[in-house]
Amino acid sequence: MFSRILIANRGEIALRVIRACREMGIESVCVYSKADEGAAYLRLADRTICIGGPSPAESYLNIPRIISAAEVANVDAIHPGYGFLSENAHFASVCRDCKIEFIGPSPEAMAKLGDKVECKKIARESKVPVFPGSEGAIDDEGEAVKVAAKIGYPVIIKAAAGGGGRGMRVCHNEAALRSGLKQASNEAMNAFGNGSVYVEKFLEGARHVEIQVVGDKHGNAVHLFERDCSAQRRHQKIIEEAPAPLIDARRRDDVAKSAARLVKNAQYAGAATVEFLMDERQNFYMLEVNTRLQVEHPVTEMITGIDLVKTQILVAAGEPLPFKQRDIKINGHAMECRINAEDPARNFAPCPGTLTTFECAGGPGVRLDTHCVPGYRVPPNYDSMIGKLIVHAPDREQCIARMDRALGEMRIEPIKTTIPLQQQLMRNSAFRAGGIDIHFLERLLRN
Ligand code: ADP
C-alpha cells in the first residue's frame, strides 16, 4: 500500500481524500494556491505545499509545479480529485514517467474513453445502449445529411473532444445541419485542438441517469447502480439521488451491467461514471464516460456502504476489488444538494465573500462534505460550490423530508446560496412525485 499521497486539488474534495488517507493510515500531502492559504481544511493534511498563485493555470492546473511538489514530498501517488487535472491523460502519463502512481485510469484508457467517438465505438462493442447516429467522426456534408435523414431530426452535432457542455449544436433541419457542420468543426478545432465531430439523435425531455462503475488492474469490473441527476440548471447538476425514482429494476440492471462490461473491455482500472439520457419509455442512450470520481459520488456511498475514494486508492495500489458484484446491494435512498455560493435573485451569479455565520445541519442520516468553517473566505477564483449536503433514509419520501429538515438547519451568512431553491424543490409536487426531466428546473425558474 502507498505510504504517502499528494492531493492535487482543493476544497471539499481535497478534504474528502485527506479523510480517506487518514483512515487508511496513509500520509496526505495537500497542495494549495495563494487563494487557499490558511484554509482550515489544510490543517487536517499531514503536510501542505504552496504551488503558486490564485489562478488555476499558476497552481491546480500547473503540471510542473504539482510534480515538483510530489518529488519534494516524496509521495507514492497523486489523487487528482475531480475537475482540474483529473481527466488530463497527459498529466496521467507525466505521473507515470515520474514513477508516481496516478489514482485513476491509465492514460491510454482515459484517452480512449475521453474521446467521444472512440468511446461510442467501445460502447457499441460492449452492447451499451448509445444514441443512433453516425458510426464515427463525420466530415462529409452529404454523409451527415444521409445519417440525419435516417435517424430523423432534430439531431445534434457534437465534438469528439468536447467537454463541459461546449462544442454542441442542435439542428432541426437539413439546412441547419449543412451550415452547422463546418462551423462546429472549426469551433471544436479552436476550443479543443481537435476538429473531429459526429452526429447523433437529439432527445428532448429526457432524464439524466448515470451508472457508477469501478474496475481493477486484474480485469474485474463491477457497477454500483445508478444516480439520477436530472435536477439541473444550465447543464449543472444541483441535486442528485440514488436509486433513480420510478425506474424498472430489470431495465436498470441491464444497463448497469452493460456499463460494467464497457469498463472491463476498456481495461479500465479505477472509478468511472457512464452517463446516460433516458426517455419516457425508459430507453437509455449513453452520453459519455467520466473517467474520474464525480462530485455526486457520496449518494452511491450512502446506499451501498462502499467508500469510493478508498476503493480508488486500493485499486491504484494494485489490489483487487474487495467486493464482487453480488456483494453490492442497495440500502435505502440517498440525496445530495450541492450548496453553491450563488445568488438566485441575480441569475445565480457567483457570490464569493466571508462567511460570518456557517452553521451545519446534523442529526440522523445527515452528512455534510464541506471545507467551510465560520470566518472562511470563499475565494472568487474557483467553482462556486461550497459544500454538499447528503442525506440517507429508508425510502425516498423520508429522504426528502430529511433533506428538507437538514436544509432548514443550515445557516450561512451573509452570502447567498442555492439552499432556498433546493428547499423549494423538496416541497414541489412534481419533484416529490419523481421522474422530472432535465429541463424541469429551468421551466420552474422561468415561471
Ligand atoms: P459534455 O462532455 O460537454 O458535458 P455531454 O455529452 O455530457 O457533453 O452532453 C452535455 C449535455 O448536453 C447533456 O447533459 C445533455 O443535456 C445535452 N445532450 C448531449 N447530447 C444530447 C443528445 N443526443 N440529446 C439530447 N441532449 C443531449
Short mmCIF file of N, CA, C and O in Angstrom, two decimals, residues 11 43 46 130 195 282 290 337 356 369 403:
data_model
loop_
_atom_site.label_atom_id
_atom_site.label_comp_id
_atom_site.label_asym_id
_atom_site.label_seq_id
_atom_site.Cartn_x
_atom_site.Cartn_y
_atom_site.Cartn_z
N GLY A 11 -10.37 22.43 -1.60
CA GLY A 11 -11.74 22.48 -1.10
C GLY A 11 -12.25 21.15 -0.60
O GLY A 11 -11.49 20.31 -0.11
N ARG A 43 -5.20 22.23 7.48
CA ARG A 43 -4.61 21.79 8.76
C ARG A 43 -4.81 20.30 8.99
O ARG A 43 -4.14 19.71 9.82
N ASP A 46 -1.32 16.00 6.46
CA ASP A 46 -0.06 15.83 7.19
C ASP A 46 0.96 16.88 6.77
O ASP A 46 1.81 17.26 7.55
N VAL A 130 -26.47 3.18 -27.09
CA VAL A 130 -25.97 4.51 -27.48
C VAL A 130 -27.03 5.20 -28.34
O VAL A 130 -27.96 4.56 -28.82
N GLY A 195 -10.71 18.88 -34.46
CA GLY A 195 -11.91 19.31 -35.18
C GLY A 195 -12.90 18.21 -35.49
O GLY A 195 -13.88 18.42 -36.19
N GLN A 282 -38.16 4.67 -20.94
CA GLN A 282 -37.02 4.07 -20.25
C GLN A 282 -36.02 3.41 -21.19
O GLN A 282 -35.39 2.41 -20.87
N ASN A 290 -17.24 9.57 -17.72
CA ASN A 290 -16.35 10.42 -16.95
C ASN A 290 -15.34 9.53 -16.24
O ASN A 290 -15.71 8.66 -15.48
N CYS A 337 -27.60 17.64 -2.11
CA CYS A 337 -27.79 19.00 -2.62
C CYS A 337 -26.43 19.67 -2.69
O CYS A 337 -25.70 19.71 -1.69
N THR A 356 -19.60 34.91 7.77
CA THR A 356 -19.61 35.29 9.18
C THR A 356 -20.33 34.22 9.98
O THR A 356 -19.98 33.94 11.12
N ASP A 369 -20.34 17.31 3.43
CA ASP A 369 -18.97 17.32 2.92
C ASP A 369 -18.64 18.76 2.54
O ASP A 369 -19.09 19.26 1.50
N MET A 403 -34.06 15.74 3.97
CA MET A 403 -33.30 16.78 3.27
C MET A 403 -33.91 18.15 3.56
O MET A 403 -33.19 19.12 3.82
#
